[in-house]
PDB file of C-alpha atoms in Angstrom:
ATOM      1  CA  MET A   1       0.000   0.000   0.000  1.00 43.00           C
ATOM      2  CA  ARG A   2       2.993   2.305   0.095  1.00 41.00           C
ATOM      3  CA  GLY A   3       3.546   4.805  -2.688  1.00 40.00           C
ATOM      4  CA  ASP A   4       2.961   8.181  -4.283  1.00 38.00           C
ATOM      5  CA  MET A   5      -0.289   9.695  -5.471  1.00 36.00           C
ATOM      6  CA  THR A   6      -1.417   8.434  -8.857  1.00 40.00           C
ATOM      7  CA  ALA A   7      -4.551   9.479 -10.747  1.00 41.00           C
ATOM      8  CA  GLN A   8      -7.208   6.842 -11.403  1.00 48.00           C
ATOM      9  CA  HIS A   9      -9.931   6.563 -13.993  1.00 55.00           C
ATOM     10  CA  HIS A  10     -13.254   7.737 -12.540  1.00 59.00           C
ATOM     11  CA  PRO A  11     -16.172   5.615 -13.784  1.00 64.00           C
ATOM     12  CA  LYS A  12     -19.487   7.295 -14.506  1.00 64.00           C
ATOM     13  CA  GLY A  13     -21.786   7.131 -11.490  1.00 64.00           C
ATOM     14  CA  ALA A  14     -19.057   6.158  -9.042  1.00 68.00           C
ATOM     15  CA  PRO A  15     -18.416   8.280  -5.944  1.00 68.00           C
ATOM     16  CA  TRP A  16     -15.328  10.430  -6.149  1.00 61.00           C
ATOM     17  CA  ARG A  17     -12.608   8.701  -4.162  1.00 61.00           C
ATOM     18  CA  ASN A  18      -9.152  10.173  -4.099  1.00 62.00           C
ATOM     19  CA  PHE A  19      -6.557   7.441  -4.335  1.00 54.00           C
ATOM     20  CA  HIS A  20      -3.104   8.201  -2.947  1.00 53.00           C
ATOM     21  CA  GLY A  21      -0.769   5.442  -3.973  1.00 58.00           C
ATOM     22  CA  ARG A  22       1.176   3.932  -6.832  1.00 58.00           C
ATOM     23  CA  ILE A  23      -0.659   1.954  -9.478  1.00 62.00           C
ATOM     24  CA  LYS A  24       2.470   0.862 -11.334  1.00 60.00           C
ATOM     25  CA  GLY A  25       6.207   0.980 -10.729  1.00 62.00           C
ATOM     26  CA  LYS A  26       9.076  -0.148 -12.920  1.00 71.00           C
ATOM     27  CA  ALA A  27       8.389  -2.059 -16.121  1.00 80.00           C
ATOM     28  CA  LEU A  28       7.099  -5.565 -15.617  1.00 86.00           C
ATOM     29  CA  ARG A  29       9.131  -8.528 -16.818  1.00 87.00           C
ATOM     30  CA  PRO A  30       7.680 -10.556 -19.718  1.00 90.00           C
ATOM     31  CA  ASN A  31       6.821 -13.470 -17.427  1.00 90.00           C
ATOM     32  CA  GLN A  32       4.965 -11.100 -15.080  1.00 92.00           C
ATOM     33  CA  GLU A  33       2.990  -9.687 -17.990  1.00 93.00           C
ATOM     34  CA  ALA A  34       2.113 -13.266 -18.942  1.00 92.00           C
ATOM     35  CA  TRP A  35       0.926 -14.062 -15.402  1.00 93.00           C
ATOM     36  CA  LEU A  36      -1.352 -11.025 -15.464  1.00 94.00           C
ATOM     37  CA  ASP A  37      -2.782 -12.007 -18.861  1.00 94.00           C
ATOM     38  CA  GLU A  38      -3.198 -15.685 -18.057  1.00 95.00           C
ATOM     39  CA  ASP A  39      -4.088 -15.830 -14.363  1.00 96.00           C
ATOM     40  CA  LEU A  40      -5.697 -12.629 -13.140  1.00 95.00           C
ATOM     41  CA  GLY A  41      -9.068 -13.159 -14.817  1.00 94.00           C
ATOM     42  CA  ARG A  42      -9.664 -16.599 -13.348  1.00 95.00           C
ATOM     43  CA  LEU A  43      -8.684 -15.365  -9.876  1.00 97.00           C
ATOM     44  CA  SER A  44     -11.313 -12.611  -9.827  1.00 96.00           C
ATOM     45  CA  PRO A  45     -13.721 -12.882  -6.860  1.00 96.00           C
ATOM     46  CA  GLY A  46     -16.550 -11.473  -8.990  1.00 95.00           C
ATOM     47  CA  ALA A  47     -17.913  -8.199 -10.357  1.00 96.00           C
ATOM     48  CA  VAL A  48     -16.169  -5.607  -8.186  1.00 96.00           C
ATOM     49  CA  ASP A  49     -15.371  -2.665 -10.466  1.00 93.00           C
ATOM     50  CA  TRP A  50     -17.937   0.046 -11.084  1.00 91.00           C
ATOM     51  CA  GLU A  51     -17.733  -0.403 -14.858  1.00 91.00           C
ATOM     52  CA  ILE A  52     -18.982  -3.987 -14.683  1.00 93.00           C
ATOM     53  CA  ASN A  53     -21.206  -3.682 -11.594  1.00 95.00           C
ATOM     54  CA  PRO A  54     -22.641  -0.151 -11.526  1.00 94.00           C
ATOM     55  CA  GLU A  55     -25.612  -1.319  -9.427  1.00 95.00           C
ATOM     56  CA  ARG A  56     -23.111  -2.486  -6.776  1.00 95.00           C
ATOM     57  CA  LYS A  57     -24.783  -5.856  -6.391  1.00 97.00           C
ATOM     58  CA  PRO A  58     -23.125  -7.967  -3.664  1.00 97.00           C
ATOM     59  CA  ILE A  59     -20.756 -10.579  -5.045  1.00 97.00           C
ATOM     60  CA  ASP A  60     -21.432 -14.238  -4.277  1.00 96.00           C
ATOM     61  CA  LEU A  61     -18.264 -15.517  -2.649  1.00 94.00           C
ATOM     62  CA  LYS A  62     -19.700 -19.037  -2.542  1.00 93.00           C
ATOM     63  CA  ASP A  63     -19.494 -19.089  -6.327  1.00 94.00           C
ATOM     64  CA  TYR A  64     -15.738 -18.880  -5.976  1.00 95.00           C
ATOM     65  CA  PHE A  65     -14.954 -20.484  -2.614  1.00 97.00           C
ATOM     66  CA  GLY A  66     -17.865 -22.785  -1.889  1.00 96.00           C
ATOM     67  CA  ASP A  67     -18.563 -23.085   1.847  1.00 95.00           C
ATOM     68  CA  ARG A  68     -15.107 -21.975   2.991  1.00 97.00           C
ATOM     69  CA  GLU A  69     -14.705 -19.220   5.559  1.00 98.00           C
ATOM     70  CA  ILE A  70     -13.348 -16.081   3.885  1.00 98.00           C
ATOM     71  CA  TRP A  71     -10.401 -13.952   4.976  1.00 98.00           C
ATOM     72  CA  LEU A  72      -9.494 -10.565   3.520  1.00 98.00           C
ATOM     73  CA  GLU A  73      -6.009  -9.068   3.117  1.00 98.00           C
ATOM     74  CA  ILE A  74      -5.970  -5.324   2.476  1.00 97.00           C
ATOM     75  CA  GLY A  75      -2.928  -4.217   0.492  1.00 95.00           C
ATOM     76  CA  PHE A  76      -1.003  -7.481   0.187  1.00 95.00           C
ATOM     77  CA  GLY A  77       2.242  -5.950  -1.102  1.00 89.00           C
ATOM     78  CA  GLY A  78       4.198  -8.723  -2.800  1.00 91.00           C
ATOM     79  CA  GLY A  79       1.807 -11.408  -1.560  1.00 96.00           C
ATOM     80  CA  GLU A  80       4.162 -13.426   0.635  1.00 96.00           C
ATOM     81  CA  HIS A  81       1.898 -13.339   3.699  1.00 97.00           C
ATOM     82  CA  MET A  82      -1.258 -14.150   1.759  1.00 97.00           C
ATOM     83  CA  VAL A  83       0.269 -17.143  -0.005  1.00 98.00           C
ATOM     84  CA  HIS A  84       1.737 -18.350   3.299  1.00 98.00           C
ATOM     85  CA  GLN A  85      -1.706 -18.217   4.915  1.00 98.00           C
ATOM     86  CA  ALA A  86      -3.405 -19.830   1.930  1.00 98.00           C
ATOM     87  CA  VAL A  87      -1.023 -22.789   1.924  1.00 98.00           C
ATOM     88  CA  ALA A  88      -1.250 -23.192   5.713  1.00 98.00           C
ATOM     89  CA  ASN A  89      -5.060 -22.940   5.703  1.00 98.00           C
ATOM     90  CA  PRO A  90      -6.406 -24.708   2.604  1.00 97.00           C
ATOM     91  CA  GLU A  91      -9.846 -24.917   4.202  1.00 98.00           C
ATOM     92  CA  VAL A  92     -10.099 -21.092   4.097  1.00 98.00           C
ATOM     93  CA  GLY A  93     -10.618 -18.792   1.105  1.00 98.00           C
ATOM     94  CA  ILE A  94      -8.528 -15.617   1.013  1.00 98.00           C
ATOM     95  CA  VAL A  95      -9.381 -12.477  -0.941  1.00 98.00           C
ATOM     96  CA  GLY A  96      -6.549 -10.021  -1.516  1.00 98.00           C
ATOM     97  CA  CYS A  97      -6.897  -6.398  -2.629  1.00 97.00           C
ATOM     98  CA  GLU A  98      -3.891  -4.512  -3.990  1.00 95.00           C
ATOM     99  CA  PRO A  99      -3.915  -1.631  -6.501  1.00 92.00           C
ATOM    100  CA  TYR A 100      -0.153  -1.738  -7.160  1.00 91.00           C
ATOM    101  CA  ILE A 101       0.074  -3.885 -10.279  1.00 92.00           C
ATOM    102  CA  ASN A 102       3.732  -4.791  -9.713  1.00 94.00           C
ATOM    103  CA  GLY A 103       2.744  -6.313  -6.365  1.00 93.00           C
ATOM    104  CA  VAL A 104      -0.131  -8.166  -8.042  1.00 96.00           C
ATOM    105  CA  ALA A 105       2.294  -9.631 -10.583  1.00 95.00           C
ATOM    106  CA  MET A 106       4.624 -10.731  -7.779  1.00 95.00           C
ATOM    107  CA  LEU A 107       1.707 -12.428  -6.027  1.00 97.00           C
ATOM    108  CA  LEU A 108       0.701 -14.302  -9.177  1.00 97.00           C
ATOM    109  CA  GLY A 109       4.188 -15.737  -9.462  1.00 97.00           C
ATOM    110  CA  LYS A 110       4.028 -16.903  -5.835  1.00 97.00           C
ATOM    111  CA  ILE A 111       0.616 -18.480  -6.377  1.00 98.00           C
ATOM    112  CA  ARG A 112       1.949 -20.437  -9.352  1.00 97.00           C
ATOM    113  CA  LYS A 113       4.947 -21.621  -7.367  1.00 97.00           C
ATOM    114  CA  SER A 114       2.906 -22.594  -4.301  1.00 97.00           C
ATOM    115  CA  GLY A 115       0.029 -24.248  -6.117  1.00 96.00           C
ATOM    116  CA  ALA A 116      -2.471 -22.539  -3.792  1.00 97.00           C
ATOM    117  CA  GLN A 117      -6.058 -22.988  -4.984  1.00 96.00           C
ATOM    118  CA  ASN A 118      -7.873 -20.844  -2.388  1.00 98.00           C
ATOM    119  CA  ILE A 119      -6.951 -17.269  -3.321  1.00 98.00           C
ATOM    120  CA  ALA A 120      -8.966 -14.594  -5.117  1.00 98.00           C
ATOM    121  CA  VAL A 121      -7.378 -11.336  -6.259  1.00 98.00           C
ATOM    122  CA  TYR A 122      -8.811  -7.879  -6.817  1.00 97.00           C
ATOM    123  CA  PRO A 123      -6.191  -5.537  -8.367  1.00 95.00           C
ATOM    124  CA  GLY A 124      -7.707  -2.292  -7.139  1.00 93.00           C
ATOM    125  CA  ASP A 125      -8.860  -0.057  -4.296  1.00 92.00           C
ATOM    126  CA  VAL A 126     -10.314  -2.022  -1.384  1.00 95.00           C
ATOM    127  CA  ARG A 127     -13.113   0.550  -1.096  1.00 94.00           C
ATOM    128  CA  ASN A 128     -14.560  -0.859  -4.318  1.00 95.00           C
ATOM    129  CA  MET A 129     -14.493  -4.292  -2.730  1.00 97.00           C
ATOM    130  CA  PHE A 130     -16.224  -3.016   0.394  1.00 97.00           C
ATOM    131  CA  ASP A 131     -19.087  -1.789  -1.815  1.00 96.00           C
ATOM    132  CA  VAL A 132     -19.921  -5.314  -2.944  1.00 97.00           C
ATOM    133  CA  LEU A 133     -18.903  -7.583  -0.063  1.00 98.00           C
ATOM    134  CA  PRO A 134     -21.964  -9.057   1.616  1.00 97.00           C
ATOM    135  CA  GLU A 135     -22.523  -7.967   5.202  1.00 97.00           C
ATOM    136  CA  GLU A 136     -20.847 -10.183   7.812  1.00 97.00           C
ATOM    137  CA  SER A 137     -19.157 -12.309   5.147  1.00 97.00           C
ATOM    138  CA  ILE A 138     -15.518 -12.044   6.278  1.00 98.00           C
ATOM    139  CA  SER A 139     -14.083 -14.100   9.155  1.00 98.00           C
ATOM    140  CA  ARG A 140     -10.661 -12.424   9.427  1.00 98.00           C
ATOM    141  CA  ALA A 141      -8.984  -9.333   7.973  1.00 98.00           C
ATOM    142  CA  PHE A 142      -5.347  -8.273   7.709  1.00 98.00           C
ATOM    143  CA  LEU A 143      -3.809  -4.805   7.365  1.00 98.00           C
ATOM    144  CA  LEU A 144      -0.057  -5.376   7.281  1.00 97.00           C
ATOM    145  CA  TYR A 145       2.427  -2.516   7.061  1.00 95.00           C
ATOM    146  CA  PRO A 146       0.055  -0.061   5.387  1.00 94.00           C
ATOM    147  CA  ASP A 147       1.328   3.161   3.883  1.00 90.00           C
ATOM    148  CA  PRO A 148       2.226   5.247   6.964  1.00 90.00           C
ATOM    149  CA  TRP A 149       1.609   8.697   5.462  1.00 77.00           C
ATOM    150  CA  PRO A 150       3.888  10.221   8.116  1.00 81.00           C
ATOM    151  CA  LYS A 151       3.075  13.901   7.557  1.00 88.00           C
ATOM    152  CA  LYS A 152       0.315  15.118   9.855  1.00 88.00           C
ATOM    153  CA  ARG A 153      -1.654  16.676   7.002  1.00 88.00           C
ATOM    154  CA  HIS A 154      -1.736  13.270   5.312  1.00 82.00           C
ATOM    155  CA  HIS A 155      -3.032  11.272   8.288  1.00 90.00           C
ATOM    156  CA  LYS A 156      -6.526  11.354   6.795  1.00 90.00           C
ATOM    157  CA  ARG A 157      -5.153   9.225   3.937  1.00 86.00           C
ATOM    158  CA  ARG A 158      -4.372   6.365   6.285  1.00 93.00           C
ATOM    159  CA  PHE A 159      -6.530   3.276   6.222  1.00 94.00           C
ATOM    160  CA  VAL A 160      -7.511   3.657   9.879  1.00 97.00           C
ATOM    161  CA  THR A 161     -10.111   6.337   9.195  1.00 96.00           C
ATOM    162  CA  GLU A 162     -13.898   6.235   9.061  1.00 96.00           C
ATOM    163  CA  GLU A 163     -14.007   5.910   5.262  1.00 94.00           C
ATOM    164  CA  HIS A 164     -12.375   2.481   5.513  1.00 96.00           C
ATOM    165  CA  LEU A 165     -13.191   1.273   9.019  1.00 98.00           C
ATOM    166  CA  ARG A 166     -16.951   1.683   8.832  1.00 98.00           C
ATOM    167  CA  PRO A 167     -17.392  -0.543   5.735  1.00 98.00           C
ATOM    168  CA  LEU A 168     -14.768  -2.987   7.027  1.00 98.00           C
ATOM    169  CA  SER A 169     -16.735  -3.377  10.223  1.00 98.00           C
ATOM    170  CA  LYS A 170     -19.906  -3.977   8.237  1.00 98.00           C
ATOM    171  CA  CYS A 171     -18.445  -6.817   6.178  1.00 98.00           C
ATOM    172  CA  LEU A 172     -16.809  -8.612   9.128  1.00 98.00           C
ATOM    173  CA  LYS A 173     -18.669 -11.278  11.050  1.00 98.00           C
ATOM    174  CA  LYS A 174     -19.207 -10.663  14.733  1.00 98.00           C
ATOM    175  CA  GLY A 175     -16.251 -12.192  16.564  1.00 98.00           C
ATOM    176  CA  ALA A 176     -13.970 -11.859  13.519  1.00 98.00           C
ATOM    177  CA  ASN A 177     -10.380 -10.780  14.115  1.00 98.00           C
ATOM    178  CA  PHE A 178      -8.781  -7.758  12.465  1.00 98.00           C
ATOM    179  CA  ARG A 179      -4.974  -7.850  12.533  1.00 98.00           C
ATOM    180  CA  VAL A 180      -2.856  -4.732  12.045  1.00 98.00           C
ATOM    181  CA  ALA A 181       0.957  -4.736  11.800  1.00 97.00           C
ATOM    182  CA  THR A 182       2.938  -1.502  11.618  1.00 97.00           C
ATOM    183  CA  ASP A 183       6.348  -0.154  12.554  1.00 96.00           C
ATOM    184  CA  ILE A 184       5.183   3.468  12.879  1.00 95.00           C
ATOM    185  CA  PRO A 185       4.411   4.569  16.482  1.00 95.00           C
ATOM    186  CA  ASP A 186       1.992   7.281  15.406  1.00 95.00           C
ATOM    187  CA  TYR A 187       0.135   4.771  13.230  1.00 96.00           C
ATOM    188  CA  VAL A 188      -0.222   2.605  16.340  1.00 97.00           C
ATOM    189  CA  ARG A 189      -1.661   5.603  18.196  1.00 96.00           C
ATOM    190  CA  GLN A 190      -4.174   6.390  15.473  1.00 97.00           C
ATOM    191  CA  THR A 191      -5.141   2.733  15.108  1.00 98.00           C
ATOM    192  CA  LEU A 192      -5.825   2.338  18.818  1.00 97.00           C
ATOM    193  CA  GLU A 193      -7.845   5.538  18.838  1.00 97.00           C
ATOM    194  CA  GLU A 194      -9.899   4.955  15.701  1.00 97.00           C
ATOM    195  CA  VAL A 195     -10.512   1.231  15.273  1.00 98.00           C
ATOM    196  CA  PRO A 196     -12.536   0.783  18.521  1.00 98.00           C
ATOM    197  CA  ARG A 197     -14.916   3.538  17.369  1.00 98.00           C
ATOM    198  CA  TYR A 198     -16.315   1.209  14.708  1.00 98.00           C
ATOM    199  CA  GLY A 199     -17.292  -1.882  16.632  1.00 97.00           C
ATOM    200  CA  PHE A 200     -13.940  -3.408  17.566  1.00 98.00           C
ATOM    201  CA  GLU A 201     -12.229  -4.256  20.823  1.00 98.00           C
ATOM    202  CA  TRP A 202      -8.462  -4.480  21.209  1.00 98.00           C
ATOM    203  CA  LEU A 203      -7.382  -7.943  22.356  1.00 97.00           C
ATOM    204  CA  ALA A 204      -4.346  -7.082  24.457  1.00 93.00           C
ATOM    205  CA  GLU A 205      -3.758  -7.859  28.115  1.00 91.00           C
ATOM    206  CA  ARG A 206       0.039  -7.594  28.361  1.00 91.00           C
ATOM    207  CA  PRO A 207       2.899  -6.021  26.347  1.00 91.00           C
ATOM    208  CA  GLY A 208       3.743  -9.319  24.700  1.00 91.00           C
ATOM    209  CA  ASP A 209       0.345  -9.256  23.020  1.00 93.00           C
ATOM    210  CA  TRP A 210       1.463  -6.438  20.726  1.00 95.00           C
ATOM    211  CA  ARG A 211       5.236  -6.900  20.786  1.00 95.00           C
ATOM    212  CA  ALA A 212       5.320 -10.543  19.685  1.00 95.00           C
ATOM    213  CA  PRO A 213       4.119 -11.579  16.222  1.00 96.00           C
ATOM    214  CA  TRP A 214       1.198 -13.938  15.767  1.00 97.00           C
ATOM    215  CA  ASN A 215       1.977 -17.653  15.937  1.00 96.00           C
ATOM    216  CA  ASP A 216       1.257 -18.078  12.228  1.00 97.00           C
ATOM    217  CA  TRP A 217       3.160 -14.964  11.146  1.00 97.00           C
ATOM    218  CA  ILE A 218       5.633 -14.811   8.292  1.00 95.00           C
ATOM    219  CA  SER A 219       7.853 -11.744   8.217  1.00 93.00           C
ATOM    220  CA  THR A 220       7.233  -9.634   5.107  1.00 91.00           C
ATOM    221  CA  ARG A 221       9.753  -7.653   3.087  1.00 88.00           C
ATOM    222  CA  TYR A 222       8.325  -4.438   4.572  1.00 88.00           C
ATOM    223  CA  GLU A 223       8.950  -5.759   8.065  1.00 94.00           C
ATOM    224  CA  GLN A 224      12.489  -6.801   7.188  1.00 93.00           C
ATOM    225  CA  LYS A 225      13.141  -3.274   5.911  1.00 91.00           C
ATOM    226  CA  ALA A 226      11.753  -1.809   9.138  1.00 92.00           C
ATOM    227  CA  LEU A 227      13.980  -4.049  11.243  1.00 94.00           C
ATOM    228  CA  ARG A 228      17.066  -3.164   9.193  1.00 95.00           C
ATOM    229  CA  GLU A 229      16.289   0.517   9.749  1.00 95.00           C
ATOM    230  CA  GLY A 230      15.819   0.076  13.494  1.00 94.00           C
ATOM    231  CA  ARG A 231      12.026   0.427  13.702  1.00 94.00           C
ATOM    232  CA  VAL A 232      10.003  -1.761  16.059  1.00 95.00           C
ATOM    233  CA  PRO A 233       7.062  -3.773  14.720  1.00 96.00           C
ATOM    234  CA  HIS A 234       3.744  -3.717  16.547  1.00 97.00           C
ATOM    235  CA  TYR A 235       1.151  -6.466  16.159  1.00 98.00           C
ATOM    236  CA  LEU A 236      -2.362  -5.339  17.051  1.00 98.00           C
ATOM    237  CA  THR A 237      -5.345  -7.691  17.168  1.00 98.00           C
ATOM    238  CA  PHE A 238      -8.924  -6.457  17.318  1.00 98.00           C
ATOM    239  CA  ARG A 239     -12.189  -8.374  17.516  1.00 98.00           C
ATOM    240  CA  ARG A 240     -15.423  -7.337  15.860  1.00 98.00           C
ATOM    241  CA  THR A 241     -17.989  -6.971  18.631  1.00 97.00           C
TER     242      THR A 241
END
């Protein structure tokens, strides 16, 4: 989810949503272009974009995943965590949203290598996905090393704001966990202030509950960069009430 502001096409009838992030980075390799052409269509969770679903009809996740429980990863970066979880939990379906097409291409390569059959991919803004996710359809959500937007005037661009948290809360089942990992102390502050406002409770009783990673955690490239640069990861777990 990290990046610079990039303009997006605005479909007719869609609400105006400023998007502050990269859509594409350096040129893709030929094999990555092939993965996008060959794999992305069949991994679609359904009609998410405004152009193909202007009525914003809820998507039927059972069409894709059957009776599996569904997890959601918001901004999956290069996809290492999502593929790790998919392989470790084949009984679960995982939907990943990521607008940065280079990250999507990286994920597709990892899916091919892993053989995972329980992943769906939406290469766009998670707010579009929130529009069409059925209420209380998601059993777990992940927000891992989101763009920190460190300048105070940019804090409203962070994910942990009403524009994102209210629809996230709506699509999560009661009792579902929402995991947030970040290395930015002020992001921790804002997360702890804002997330409980939208129907979540923080599941922490002792310092180890936010200092130690989850038992099923795999360290991402963003986390490795943070550790190299001397920043301390925080692992926050919330429950939908």
